Coordinates of C-alpha atoms and ligand atoms in Angstrom, one line a residue:
M1 CA 140.3 -122.3 79.8
R2 CA 140.1 -123.0 75.9
A3 CA 137.7 -125.9 76.6
V4 CA 135.3 -123.6 78.5
T5 CA 135.4 -121.1 75.7
F6 CA 134.7 -123.7 73.2
T7 CA 131.8 -125.0 75.0
A8 CA 130.5 -121.4 75.6
L9 CA 130.7 -120.8 71.9
I10 CA 128.7 -124.0 70.8
S11 CA 126.1 -123.5 73.3
G12 CA 125.8 -119.9 72.4
A13 CA 125.4 -120.8 69.0
A14 CA 122.7 -123.4 69.7
A15 CA 120.9 -121.2 72.3
A16 CA 117.5 -119.8 71.2
T17 CA 116.1 -116.6 72.2
T18 CA 112.2 -116.2 73.0
T19 CA 110.8 -112.9 73.3
V20 CA 108.1 -112.3 75.8
S21 CA 106.1 -109.0 76.0
V22 CA 105.2 -108.0 79.8
V23 CA 103.1 -105.1 80.7
V24 CA 104.6 -103.2 83.7
P25 CA 102.1 -100.9 85.0
T26 CA 103.7 -97.5 86.1
Y27 CA 101.1 -97.2 89.0
A28 CA 100.4 -100.0 91.4
P29 CA 97.4 -102.2 90.3
A30 CA 94.3 -102.2 92.6
G31 CA 94.7 -104.7 95.3
A32 CA 98.4 -104.8 95.0
P33 CA 99.4 -105.8 98.6
T34 CA 101.8 -104.0 100.9
V35 CA 104.5 -106.4 101.6
S36 CA 106.7 -106.5 104.8
P37 CA 110.4 -106.4 104.4
G38 CA 110.5 -109.6 106.6
L39 CA 108.6 -111.3 104.1
I40 CA 111.6 -113.9 104.1
S41 CA 112.4 -114.5 107.8
Y42 CA 113.7 -117.4 109.7
S43 CA 112.6 -120.6 111.6
I44 CA 115.3 -121.9 113.5
E45 CA 115.2 -125.4 115.1
Q46 CA 115.9 -124.7 118.5
D47 CA 117.8 -127.8 119.7
R48 CA 120.9 -126.0 118.5
W49 CA 119.8 -122.3 119.0
T50 CA 123.0 -121.3 121.1
D51 CA 125.2 -122.5 118.1
W52 CA 123.1 -119.9 115.8
V53 CA 123.3 -116.8 118.2
G54 CA 126.2 -117.8 120.5
T55 CA 126.3 -118.3 124.4
T56 CA 128.6 -115.6 126.2
S57 CA 129.2 -113.7 123.0
P58 CA 127.5 -113.4 119.6
N59 CA 128.1 -115.9 116.7
Q60 CA 129.4 -112.9 114.5
F61 CA 128.8 -114.9 111.5
F62 CA 125.1 -115.3 111.9
F63 CA 124.7 -111.6 113.1
N64 CA 126.2 -110.7 110.0
V65 CA 124.0 -112.5 107.5
L66 CA 121.1 -110.9 109.6
D67 CA 122.3 -107.6 109.7
N68 CA 123.1 -107.6 105.9
V69 CA 119.4 -107.7 105.4
K70 CA 118.8 -105.0 107.9
Q71 CA 121.3 -102.7 106.1
I72 CA 119.3 -103.1 103.0
T73 CA 115.7 -102.9 104.1
G74 CA 116.3 -101.3 107.6
H75 CA 114.6 -104.1 109.4
A76 CA 116.3 -107.3 110.7
P77 CA 114.5 -110.6 109.5
W78 CA 112.1 -112.1 112.0
L79 CA 113.2 -115.2 114.0
R80 CA 111.0 -117.9 115.0
V81 CA 112.7 -120.2 117.6
G82 CA 111.2 -123.5 118.3
A83 CA 110.0 -126.0 115.7
D84 CA 109.9 -129.8 116.4
S85 CA 112.4 -129.4 119.4
E86 CA 110.2 -126.9 121.3
D87 CA 107.9 -130.0 122.2
H88 CA 111.0 -131.8 123.6
T89 CA 112.3 -129.0 125.6
V90 CA 112.3 -128.7 129.5
F91 CA 113.2 -125.9 131.6
D92 CA 115.7 -126.5 134.4
P93 CA 117.1 -123.2 136.0
S94 CA 120.3 -124.8 137.0
V95 CA 121.2 -125.4 133.2
P96 CA 123.3 -122.5 132.2
F97 CA 122.5 -122.5 128.4
E98 CA 121.2 -125.8 127.2
E99 CA 122.0 -129.7 127.1
A100 CA 120.8 -131.8 124.1
V101 CA 120.6 -135.3 123.6
F102 CA 121.0 -136.4 120.0
P103 CA 120.2 -139.6 118.3
A104 CA 122.7 -141.7 116.1
I105 CA 123.4 -140.1 112.6
S106 CA 122.7 -141.7 109.4
T107 CA 123.4 -141.1 105.7
T108 CA 119.9 -139.6 105.0
V109 CA 119.7 -137.7 108.5
P110 CA 123.3 -136.5 109.0
Y111 CA 122.3 -133.8 111.5
P112 CA 119.2 -135.3 113.4
E113 CA 117.2 -133.2 115.8
A114 CA 117.6 -133.6 119.6
T115 CA 115.2 -136.0 121.3
N116 CA 115.6 -134.2 124.7
I117 CA 116.6 -130.4 125.3
T118 CA 116.9 -129.0 128.8
V119 CA 117.5 -125.3 128.9
G120 CA 118.0 -122.7 131.4
N121 CA 117.9 -118.9 131.5
G122 CA 121.0 -118.4 129.2
F123 CA 119.3 -120.2 126.5
Y124 CA 116.7 -117.4 126.1
Q125 CA 119.1 -114.7 127.1
A126 CA 121.2 -115.4 124.0
I127 CA 118.5 -113.4 122.1
A128 CA 120.6 -110.3 123.0
H129 CA 123.0 -111.4 120.3
V130 CA 120.8 -110.7 117.4
P131 CA 120.4 -107.4 115.5
S132 CA 118.6 -104.6 117.3
G133 CA 115.1 -104.4 116.2
T134 CA 114.6 -108.1 115.5
Q135 CA 111.0 -109.4 116.0
V136 CA 110.9 -112.8 117.7
I137 CA 108.4 -115.7 118.0
F138 CA 109.5 -118.3 120.8
G139 CA 107.8 -121.7 121.1
L140 CA 106.5 -123.1 124.3
N141 CA 106.3 -126.9 125.0
L142 CA 102.6 -128.3 124.5
G143 CA 103.9 -131.9 123.7
L144 CA 104.7 -132.7 127.3
N145 CA 101.3 -131.3 128.3
N146 CA 103.0 -129.9 131.6
V147 CA 101.7 -126.6 132.6
T148 CA 104.5 -125.9 135.1
N149 CA 107.2 -126.6 132.4
A150 CA 105.5 -124.1 129.8
I151 CA 105.1 -121.4 132.6
D152 CA 108.8 -121.9 133.6
E153 CA 109.8 -121.4 130.0
A154 CA 107.4 -118.5 129.5
N155 CA 108.7 -116.7 132.8
S156 CA 112.3 -117.0 131.7
I157 CA 111.4 -115.6 128.4
R158 CA 109.5 -112.7 129.8
A159 CA 112.5 -111.9 132.1
V160 CA 114.7 -111.8 129.2
F161 CA 112.6 -109.5 127.0
N162 CA 112.2 -107.2 129.9
S163 CA 116.0 -106.9 130.7
P164 CA 117.9 -104.0 130.0
P165 CA 120.1 -105.1 127.2
V166 CA 117.0 -106.6 125.3
K167 CA 115.0 -103.7 125.7
A168 CA 117.6 -101.3 124.7
A169 CA 118.3 -103.1 121.5
G170 CA 114.5 -103.1 120.8
I171 CA 114.5 -106.8 120.2
T172 CA 110.8 -107.8 120.9
L173 CA 109.0 -110.8 121.7
D174 CA 106.0 -110.4 119.2
F175 CA 104.6 -113.8 119.7
L176 CA 104.6 -117.2 121.7
E177 CA 103.8 -120.4 119.8
I178 CA 102.5 -123.2 122.1
G179 CA 103.1 -126.4 120.5
N180 CA 104.4 -127.5 117.0
E181 CA 102.4 -129.6 114.6
A182 CA 100.2 -130.8 117.1
D183 CA 98.4 -132.6 114.2
L184 CA 101.4 -135.0 114.2
Y185 CA 101.3 -135.6 118.1
K186 CA 99.1 -138.9 117.4
N187 CA 101.9 -140.1 115.0
N188 CA 105.0 -139.2 117.0
G189 CA 104.1 -140.6 120.2
L190 CA 103.1 -137.1 122.0
R191 CA 99.4 -138.3 122.3
N192 CA 97.5 -141.3 121.4
S193 CA 95.8 -142.2 118.2
S194 CA 92.6 -140.5 118.8
Y195 CA 94.0 -136.9 119.3
S196 CA 91.7 -134.6 117.6
P197 CA 91.5 -130.8 117.1
A198 CA 89.0 -130.6 120.0
N199 CA 91.6 -132.2 122.2
Y200 CA 94.0 -129.8 121.0
V201 CA 92.0 -126.9 121.7
A202 CA 91.5 -128.1 125.3
D203 CA 95.1 -128.8 125.7
W204 CA 96.2 -125.5 124.2
T205 CA 93.7 -123.4 126.2
A206 CA 94.9 -124.9 129.5
I207 CA 98.5 -123.9 129.0
A208 CA 97.7 -120.8 127.2
T209 CA 95.2 -119.6 130.2
N210 CA 98.2 -119.9 132.6
V211 CA 100.5 -118.2 130.4
T212 CA 98.1 -115.2 129.7
N213 CA 97.5 -115.0 133.5
D214 CA 101.2 -115.0 134.5
L215 CA 102.5 -112.8 131.6
H216 CA 99.4 -110.5 131.9
L217 CA 98.5 -110.9 128.1
T218 CA 95.7 -109.0 126.6
P219 CA 94.2 -109.0 123.1
S220 CA 95.0 -105.5 122.4
G221 CA 97.5 -104.2 125.0
P222 CA 101.3 -104.3 124.8
G223 CA 103.3 -107.5 125.1
P224 CA 103.4 -110.6 123.0
K225 CA 100.3 -112.3 121.3
F226 CA 99.9 -115.9 120.3
V227 CA 100.5 -117.6 117.0
G228 CA 97.7 -120.2 116.6
A229 CA 97.8 -123.7 114.9
A230 CA 101.4 -124.1 113.6
F231 CA 100.0 -127.3 111.9
A232 CA 101.8 -129.5 109.5
G233 CA 98.8 -130.2 107.7
S234 CA 95.8 -128.0 106.4
S235 CA 92.2 -128.4 105.4
H236 CA 93.2 -129.8 101.9
T237 CA 95.3 -132.6 103.5
T238 CA 93.7 -135.8 104.9
G239 CA 94.2 -134.9 108.3
S240 CA 91.4 -133.3 110.2
F241 CA 93.5 -130.6 111.7
S242 CA 93.1 -127.1 110.1
P243 CA 92.5 -123.3 111.2
Q244 CA 88.9 -123.9 110.3
A245 CA 88.6 -126.8 112.6
I246 CA 89.9 -125.2 115.6
F247 CA 87.8 -122.2 114.9
A248 CA 84.8 -124.6 114.9
D249 CA 86.0 -126.0 118.1
G250 CA 85.9 -122.6 119.9
I251 CA 89.6 -121.8 120.1
L252 CA 89.0 -117.9 119.5
N253 CA 86.2 -117.8 122.1
T254 CA 88.4 -118.7 125.1
A255 CA 90.1 -116.0 126.9
P256 CA 93.6 -116.8 125.8
G257 CA 92.2 -117.5 122.2
K258 CA 91.4 -113.8 122.0
V259 CA 95.1 -113.3 122.3
I260 CA 95.9 -115.1 119.0
K261 CA 96.5 -112.5 116.4
T262 CA 98.0 -114.9 113.8
I263 CA 97.5 -118.3 112.4
S264 CA 100.5 -120.2 111.2
Q265 CA 100.7 -123.3 109.2
H266 CA 103.7 -125.2 107.8
H267 CA 104.5 -126.2 104.2
Y268 CA 107.0 -128.5 102.3
S269 CA 106.7 -129.2 98.6
G270 CA 107.4 -132.9 99.3
S271 CA 109.6 -135.1 101.3
F272 CA 112.5 -136.6 99.4
C273 CA 115.6 -138.0 101.1
S274 CA 117.4 -138.3 97.7
G275 CA 117.6 -135.9 95.0
N276 CA 118.1 -135.5 91.3
G277 CA 118.0 -132.9 88.5
G278 CA 114.3 -133.6 87.6
L279 CA 113.6 -133.0 91.4
L280 CA 115.2 -129.6 91.1
Q281 CA 113.4 -128.6 87.9
D282 CA 110.0 -129.6 89.7
L283 CA 111.0 -127.4 92.7
M284 CA 111.7 -124.6 90.5
T285 CA 108.8 -124.7 88.2
K286 CA 106.4 -121.8 88.1
A287 CA 103.3 -123.8 88.0
T288 CA 104.2 -126.1 90.9
I289 CA 105.1 -123.3 93.1
R290 CA 101.7 -121.6 92.6
S291 CA 99.8 -125.0 93.0
N292 CA 101.7 -125.8 96.1
L293 CA 100.6 -122.4 97.4
T294 CA 97.1 -121.8 96.2
E295 CA 96.3 -125.0 98.2
Y296 CA 96.0 -122.8 101.2
N297 CA 93.4 -120.3 99.8
A298 CA 90.6 -121.7 101.8
D299 CA 92.6 -121.6 105.0
I300 CA 94.0 -118.2 104.3
A301 CA 90.4 -116.9 103.8
A302 CA 89.0 -118.6 106.8
V303 CA 91.8 -116.9 108.9
H304 CA 91.5 -113.4 107.2
A305 CA 87.6 -113.8 108.0
Q306 CA 88.4 -113.8 111.7
G307 CA 90.6 -110.5 111.4
L308 CA 93.8 -112.5 111.9
S309 CA 96.9 -112.4 109.9
Y310 CA 98.3 -115.6 108.2
I311 CA 101.8 -116.9 108.1
L312 CA 103.9 -119.8 106.8
G313 CA 105.6 -120.4 110.3
E314 CA 107.6 -123.1 109.0
T315 CA 108.6 -123.7 105.4
N316 CA 111.3 -124.8 103.1
S317 CA 111.7 -126.9 100.0
Y318 CA 111.5 -130.6 100.9
A319 CA 111.2 -132.2 104.2
C320 CA 113.9 -134.6 105.2
H321 CA 115.8 -131.3 106.1
G322 CA 116.1 -130.8 102.4
A323 CA 116.7 -133.2 99.3
P324 CA 120.7 -133.6 98.6
N325 CA 121.8 -131.8 95.6
V326 CA 118.6 -130.1 95.3
S327 CA 117.6 -128.1 98.3
N328 CA 121.4 -127.0 98.7
T329 CA 121.8 -125.7 95.3
A330 CA 121.4 -122.5 93.2
G331 CA 118.0 -123.7 91.7
A332 CA 116.5 -123.7 95.1
A333 CA 117.5 -119.7 95.5
L334 CA 115.2 -119.3 92.4
W335 CA 112.6 -121.4 94.1
L336 CA 112.6 -119.5 97.2
L337 CA 112.3 -116.2 95.5
D338 CA 109.3 -117.1 93.5
Y339 CA 107.8 -119.0 96.1
S340 CA 107.9 -116.1 98.7
L341 CA 107.0 -113.4 96.2
Y342 CA 104.0 -115.4 95.0
A343 CA 103.0 -116.1 98.6
S344 CA 102.7 -112.5 99.2
Q345 CA 100.1 -112.3 96.4
I346 CA 97.6 -114.6 98.1
G347 CA 97.5 -113.2 101.6
I348 CA 100.5 -114.8 103.2
E349 CA 102.1 -112.3 105.5
R350 CA 105.6 -113.8 106.1
L351 CA 107.4 -117.0 105.5
H352 CA 109.8 -118.5 108.1
I353 CA 112.3 -120.4 106.3
H354 CA 113.2 -123.3 108.4
N355 CA 116.9 -123.9 109.1
G356 CA 118.9 -126.1 111.3
I357 CA 122.3 -126.8 111.9
G358 CA 123.7 -128.9 108.9
Y359 CA 120.2 -129.0 107.3
K360 CA 120.6 -129.4 103.5
Y361 CA 118.0 -126.7 102.9
N362 CA 119.5 -123.9 105.1
L363 CA 120.0 -120.2 104.0
V364 CA 122.8 -120.2 106.3
Q365 CA 125.4 -122.6 108.0
P366 CA 126.3 -120.6 110.9
V367 CA 129.1 -122.8 112.6
A368 CA 131.7 -125.2 111.1
L369 CA 130.6 -128.6 110.0
N370 CA 132.7 -131.8 110.3
R371 CA 130.5 -134.1 108.3
S372 CA 128.9 -133.6 105.0
I373 CA 125.5 -132.1 105.0
L374 CA 124.6 -134.6 101.9
D375 CA 125.4 -138.0 103.3
G376 CA 127.0 -137.5 106.7
S377 CA 130.6 -138.5 105.5
P378 CA 133.3 -137.1 107.5
L379 CA 135.0 -134.0 106.0
L380 CA 138.9 -133.9 105.8
E381 CA 138.6 -130.2 106.9
P382 CA 135.8 -128.5 108.8
L383 CA 133.6 -126.4 106.6
L384 CA 133.6 -123.1 107.9
P385 CA 130.3 -121.0 108.4
H386 CA 128.9 -120.1 105.1
V387 CA 125.9 -119.0 103.4
Q388 CA 123.9 -121.4 101.0
P389 CA 122.5 -120.5 97.6
A390 CA 119.2 -119.8 99.0
Y391 CA 120.5 -117.0 101.1
Y392 CA 120.8 -114.9 97.9
A393 CA 116.9 -115.0 97.4
Q394 CA 116.7 -113.3 100.8
I395 CA 119.1 -110.5 99.6
I396 CA 117.2 -110.2 96.3
A397 CA 113.9 -109.9 98.0
A398 CA 115.1 -107.2 100.6
E399 CA 116.7 -105.2 97.7
A400 CA 113.3 -105.4 95.8
L401 CA 111.3 -104.7 98.7
G402 CA 113.6 -101.8 99.7
R403 CA 113.4 -99.4 102.8
S404 CA 110.1 -98.1 102.5
G405 CA 108.7 -100.4 104.9
R406 CA 105.3 -100.0 102.8
T407 CA 106.3 -101.2 99.3
R408 CA 103.4 -102.8 97.5
V409 CA 104.0 -105.8 95.0
A410 CA 102.1 -107.1 92.0
E411 CA 102.7 -110.3 90.2
L412 CA 103.1 -109.3 86.4
N413 CA 101.3 -111.1 83.8
V414 CA 104.1 -113.2 82.0
S415 CA 102.7 -115.6 79.7
S416 CA 105.7 -118.1 79.9
P417 CA 105.9 -121.4 81.9
T418 CA 109.4 -120.7 82.8
L419 CA 109.3 -116.8 83.6
A420 CA 107.7 -115.0 86.6
G421 CA 107.9 -111.4 87.0
Y422 CA 107.0 -109.0 90.0
A423 CA 106.7 -105.2 90.2
F424 CA 107.4 -103.2 93.2
Y425 CA 105.8 -99.8 94.0
E426 CA 106.4 -97.1 96.5
G427 CA 103.8 -94.5 97.0
A428 CA 102.1 -96.2 94.3
V429 CA 104.7 -95.5 91.6
I430 CA 106.9 -98.2 90.1
K431 CA 110.5 -98.4 91.6
R432 CA 111.8 -101.9 90.7
A433 CA 111.0 -105.3 88.9
V434 CA 112.3 -108.8 89.4
F435 CA 112.3 -111.6 86.6
I436 CA 112.9 -115.2 87.4
N437 CA 113.8 -117.6 84.7
S438 CA 113.1 -120.8 86.2
K439 CA 114.6 -123.2 83.5
A440 CA 116.8 -125.4 85.1
F441 CA 120.5 -125.1 83.4
F442 CA 122.2 -128.1 84.8
A443 CA 126.1 -128.9 84.7
T444 CA 125.1 -131.4 82.2
S445 CA 123.0 -129.3 80.0
T446 CA 124.6 -128.0 76.7
T447 CA 122.1 -125.5 75.6
R448 CA 121.3 -122.4 77.6
N449 CA 118.3 -120.3 76.1
V450 CA 117.4 -116.8 76.7
A451 CA 114.0 -114.9 77.2
H452 CA 114.1 -111.6 75.9
V453 CA 111.6 -109.5 77.9
D454 CA 110.0 -106.5 76.1
L455 CA 108.9 -104.2 78.7
T456 CA 105.6 -102.3 77.9
G457 CA 103.6 -100.1 79.8
L458 CA 106.5 -97.7 80.9
S459 CA 108.1 -95.1 79.0
A460 CA 110.7 -96.4 76.6
S461 CA 113.0 -93.6 77.3
K462 CA 113.0 -94.7 81.0
T463 CA 116.6 -95.7 82.2
A464 CA 116.6 -99.1 84.1
I465 CA 119.6 -100.4 86.3
V466 CA 120.0 -104.2 85.7
K467 CA 121.3 -106.3 88.5
R468 CA 121.9 -110.1 87.8
L469 CA 122.0 -113.2 90.0
T470 CA 124.6 -115.0 88.0
I471 CA 124.6 -118.9 88.4
Q472 CA 126.7 -121.3 86.6
H473 CA 124.4 -124.2 86.9
A474 CA 121.1 -124.7 88.7
D475 CA 122.7 -127.8 90.5
D476 CA 125.8 -125.9 91.8
A477 CA 126.1 -125.7 95.6
G478 CA 127.9 -122.4 95.4
G479 CA 129.7 -120.0 93.3
L480 CA 126.7 -117.6 92.8
T481 CA 127.2 -113.8 92.2
W482 CA 124.6 -111.0 92.8
G483 CA 125.5 -108.0 90.7
G484 CA 129.2 -109.3 90.5
Q485 CA 129.4 -109.8 94.1
T486 CA 129.4 -112.7 96.6
Y487 CA 128.2 -113.5 100.0
E488 CA 130.2 -116.7 100.1
T489 CA 132.8 -114.9 102.2
R490 CA 134.4 -115.8 105.7
D491 CA 132.5 -113.3 107.5
G492 CA 129.3 -113.4 105.7
R493 CA 129.6 -109.9 104.4
V494 CA 129.3 -108.9 100.9
G495 CA 132.5 -109.1 98.8
G496 CA 133.9 -108.2 95.4
T497 CA 133.0 -105.3 93.1
L498 CA 129.5 -104.4 92.2
S499 CA 128.7 -104.8 88.6
L500 CA 125.4 -103.5 87.2
Q501 CA 124.2 -102.7 83.6
T502 CA 122.1 -99.7 82.4
V503 CA 119.5 -100.0 79.7
K504 CA 116.6 -98.0 78.3
V505 CA 113.3 -99.5 79.1
G506 CA 112.5 -99.8 75.3
E507 CA 115.5 -102.0 74.7
G508 CA 114.0 -104.7 77.0
V509 CA 116.3 -107.0 79.0
D510 CA 117.6 -110.6 78.3
I511 CA 117.4 -113.5 80.9
Q512 CA 119.1 -116.9 80.3
D513 CA 117.8 -119.9 81.6
T514 CA 118.3 -120.1 85.6
E515 CA 119.0 -116.5 86.0
V516 CA 117.2 -113.5 88.0
V517 CA 117.2 -110.0 87.0
L518 CA 116.4 -106.8 89.3
L519 CA 115.5 -103.7 87.3
S520 CA 115.6 -100.4 89.3
F521 CA 113.9 -97.7 87.4
A522 CA 115.3 -94.1 87.7
Ligands
NAG1 C1 114.1 -137.9 127.1 O1 112.8 -137.6 127.6 C2 111.9 -138.4 127.7 C3 110.6 -137.9 128.0 O2 110.6 -136.9 128.8 C4 112.4 -139.3 128.9 O3 111.4 -140.5 129.1 C5 113.8 -139.9 128.6 O4 114.1 -140.5 129.8 C6 114.6 -138.7 128.2 N1 115.9 -139.2 127.9 C7 117.1 -138.9 128.1 C8 118.1 -139.4 127.5 O5 117.3 -137.7 128.8
NAG2 C1 97.5 -122.4 136.4 O1 96.3 -121.6 136.7 C2 95.4 -122.1 137.8 C3 94.3 -121.2 137.9 O2 94.7 -119.7 138.2 C4 96.3 -122.3 139.2 O3 95.7 -122.9 140.1 C5 97.5 -123.1 138.9 O4 98.4 -123.2 139.9 C6 98.4 -122.6 137.7 N1 99.5 -123.7 137.3 C7 100.6 -123.3 137.1 C8 101.6 -124.5 137.0 O5 100.9 -122.2 137.5
NAG3 C1 106.0 -131.0 135.1 O1 107.2 -130.0 135.0 C2 107.7 -129.7 136.4 C3 108.8 -128.9 136.1 O2 109.6 -129.1 135.2 C4 108.2 -131.1 137.0 O3 108.7 -130.7 138.2 C5 107.0 -132.0 137.1 O4 107.6 -133.3 137.6 C6 106.4 -132.3 135.7 N1 105.2 -133.0 135.9 C7 105.0 -134.3 135.3 C8 103.7 -134.9 135.5 O5 105.9 -134.7 134.5
NAG4 C1 93.5 -141.1 124.3 O1 93.7 -140.2 125.3 C2 92.6 -139.5 125.8 C3 93.0 -138.3 126.9 O2 94.0 -138.7 127.7 C4 91.6 -140.5 126.6 O3 90.4 -139.8 126.8 C5 91.4 -141.5 125.4 O4 90.5 -142.7 125.9 C6 92.5 -142.0 124.8 N1 92.1 -142.9 123.8 C7 92.7 -144.1 123.4 C8 92.4 -144.6 122.1 O5 93.6 -144.7 124.1
NAG5 C1 104.6 -129.2 95.0 O1 105.6 -129.0 94.4 C2 106.3 -130.4 94.2 C3 107.6 -130.0 93.3 O2 108.4 -129.3 94.2 C4 105.4 -131.2 93.2 O3 105.8 -132.6 93.1 C5 103.9 -131.4 93.9 O4 103.1 -132.1 93.1 C6 103.5 -130.0 94.3 N1 102.1 -130.0 95.0 C7 101.1 -129.6 94.6 C8 100.0 -129.8 95.5 O5 101.1 -128.6 93.8
NAG6 C1 133.0 -130.3 114.9 O1 134.1 -130.8 115.8 C2 134.3 -129.8 116.7 C3 135.5 -130.5 117.5 O2 135.2 -131.8 118.0 C4 133.2 -129.5 117.8 O3 133.4 -128.7 118.7 C5 132.0 -128.9 117.0 O4 130.8 -128.7 117.8 C6 131.6 -129.8 115.8 N1 130.6 -129.1 114.8 C7 129.2 -129.5 114.8 C8 128.4 -128.7 114.0 O5 128.9 -130.7 115.3
NAG7 C1 125.6 -135.1 95.3 O1 126.0 -134.7 94.0 C2 127.4 -135.2 94.0 C3 128.2 -134.6 92.8 O2 127.5 -135.0 91.5 C4 127.6 -136.9 94.1 O3 128.9 -137.2 94.1 C5 126.9 -137.2 95.2 O4 126.9 -138.6 95.2 C6 125.4 -136.6 95.5 N1 125.0 -137.0 96.7 C7 123.8 -137.3 97.1 C8 123.5 -137.6 98.6 O5 122.9 -137.5 96.3
NAG8 C1 97.0 -109.2 84.8 O1 96.0 -109.5 84.0 C2 94.6 -109.6 84.6 C3 93.6 -109.8 83.7 O2 93.8 -109.7 82.5 C4 94.4 -108.1 85.1 O3 93.1 -108.0 85.9 C5 95.6 -107.6 86.1 O4 95.3 -106.2 86.5 C6 96.9 -107.7 85.4 N1 97.7 -107.6 86.3 C7 98.9 -106.6 86.1 C8 99.9 -106.5 87.3 O5 99.0 -106.1 85.1

């Protein structure tokens, strides 16, 4: 205890305060986009889908963490269920829920994806266990290139969403996605080495035609639409697959192509199977967050030009299911918050953050784990279901976006490489602001500096309530508090006593390295 106090005094003495003046407009700037409360949503690797939601009864832990968001915004996060395993899934009505075949584990991949998944009706019926009002995207198998199999899946999905419990709960199938990352099929054995966007358009159209006819899908009537592309690459990568390429190959002119209403692309900031502090700071850095996203500007513009919406249908920090000691740490929460809010500013409607059982970059671990997510070593005691640090970003975004359902967001002009800020408007009037200090303060760091934000543009006598995401170190895997409270509880519900501060706008606010503050204006 004494040692801790001593360290705090030393670092306190050495810490420097930098003042940054930020204009916070009282009224929403022209062009500030309306942002969905589901901005941060989920993508779930479907090989272990029933672990997430349960089979005959709900997985109450996962229900609770989804419902926490719903209690804040009034809307549960979206779920996209599919990903890589959607192209390895076959339907068999004799299977009650699912049967999966997994490869051997390794230190770099302690929780590998299944190679073969066989599912029956119960697999899709498990959607009834999610919070009411949840909007869903299910994946269909394109990899196998078997119309009958895709139709069997689609018919099972249709029956589930038309069933009384799912209808009564208002859980809706908003989109079907046919195929995951088809641009990689030529590398992963699902197609040969000459597989092209034109081949994809032909394969997609063949299956989508039957799905459209069997499910009576229409471009503007009720019922699900298609999310198209779902590519790993984009127009700026070396591969030829992009939204622009499949538009040029005529996908939108086909009958099922007219049912495409959203285009999805996937993004990771890199692929690292080992991690370190430098990598964590790179992830959190304001400039690299922006450059990772603005790469998509041309693709987003091409999609919007067709009157379609644009999502990152699968994204997270680093491929390899996350970099150990990086993707699973508190710094990743700051990354996710800035990444998602910035994405909202460049025309990205929603981000589906990818999660699989035991992946390092998860928001949530919904079942007990028997081996380390970092290196696969056996755990003496199972690690009970828990949220990981990135989950706090979802909660903070939910509180900042609020319950209006039509909140507008504007990035603030903050002239600092380590401080980002966003303003939130309801009915055009400022309600809240978020500031993120992305300078990593590690367990090995000694000096924790402070940014003092002078808030201009608002009346100095206005009152602001300050809520802080308190982090001991950027590389901590837990122990975060949000307004003094924790989500690291047995049931995933918030615990502890709420702790807020009140300031006058004229006083400004201090934000130390590796911290987030939410200001709510009276
Ligand atoms: C997995 O699926 C592939 C392709 O459908 C098949 O060849 C293989 O036999 C399956 N393996 C198992 C273990 O089911
Ligand atoms: C797909 O649609 C075609 C044309 O309607 C039909 O002949 C074929 O039987 C369908 N295939 C399946 C597997 O339903
Ligand atoms: C396509 O899928 C159906 C249904 O699973 C199966 O009966 C059939 O053998 C498959 N066709 C091929 C060519 O694999
Ligand atoms: C790849 O597959 C396509 C479609 O089956 C076929 O037309 C083409 O000849 C194949 N190309 C090579 C290089 O094997
Ligand atoms: C994306 O972010 C990573 C750091 O997480 C960085 O190494 C990489 O260069 C960035 N990529 C682009 C295109 O900005
Ligand atoms: C952990 O081990 C138990 C008992 O063997 C098993 O039921 C459970 O599925 C395992 N958990 C995971 C995530 O593999
Ligand atoms: C993660 O960090 C811990 C604690 O510093 C260290 O013991 C471990 O070797 C690291 N694991 C990996 C896979 O980097
Ligand atoms: C940020 O600065 C730019 C250029 O100076 C200005 O057009 C924009 O309105 C400012 N945005 C906000 C939110 O103040």
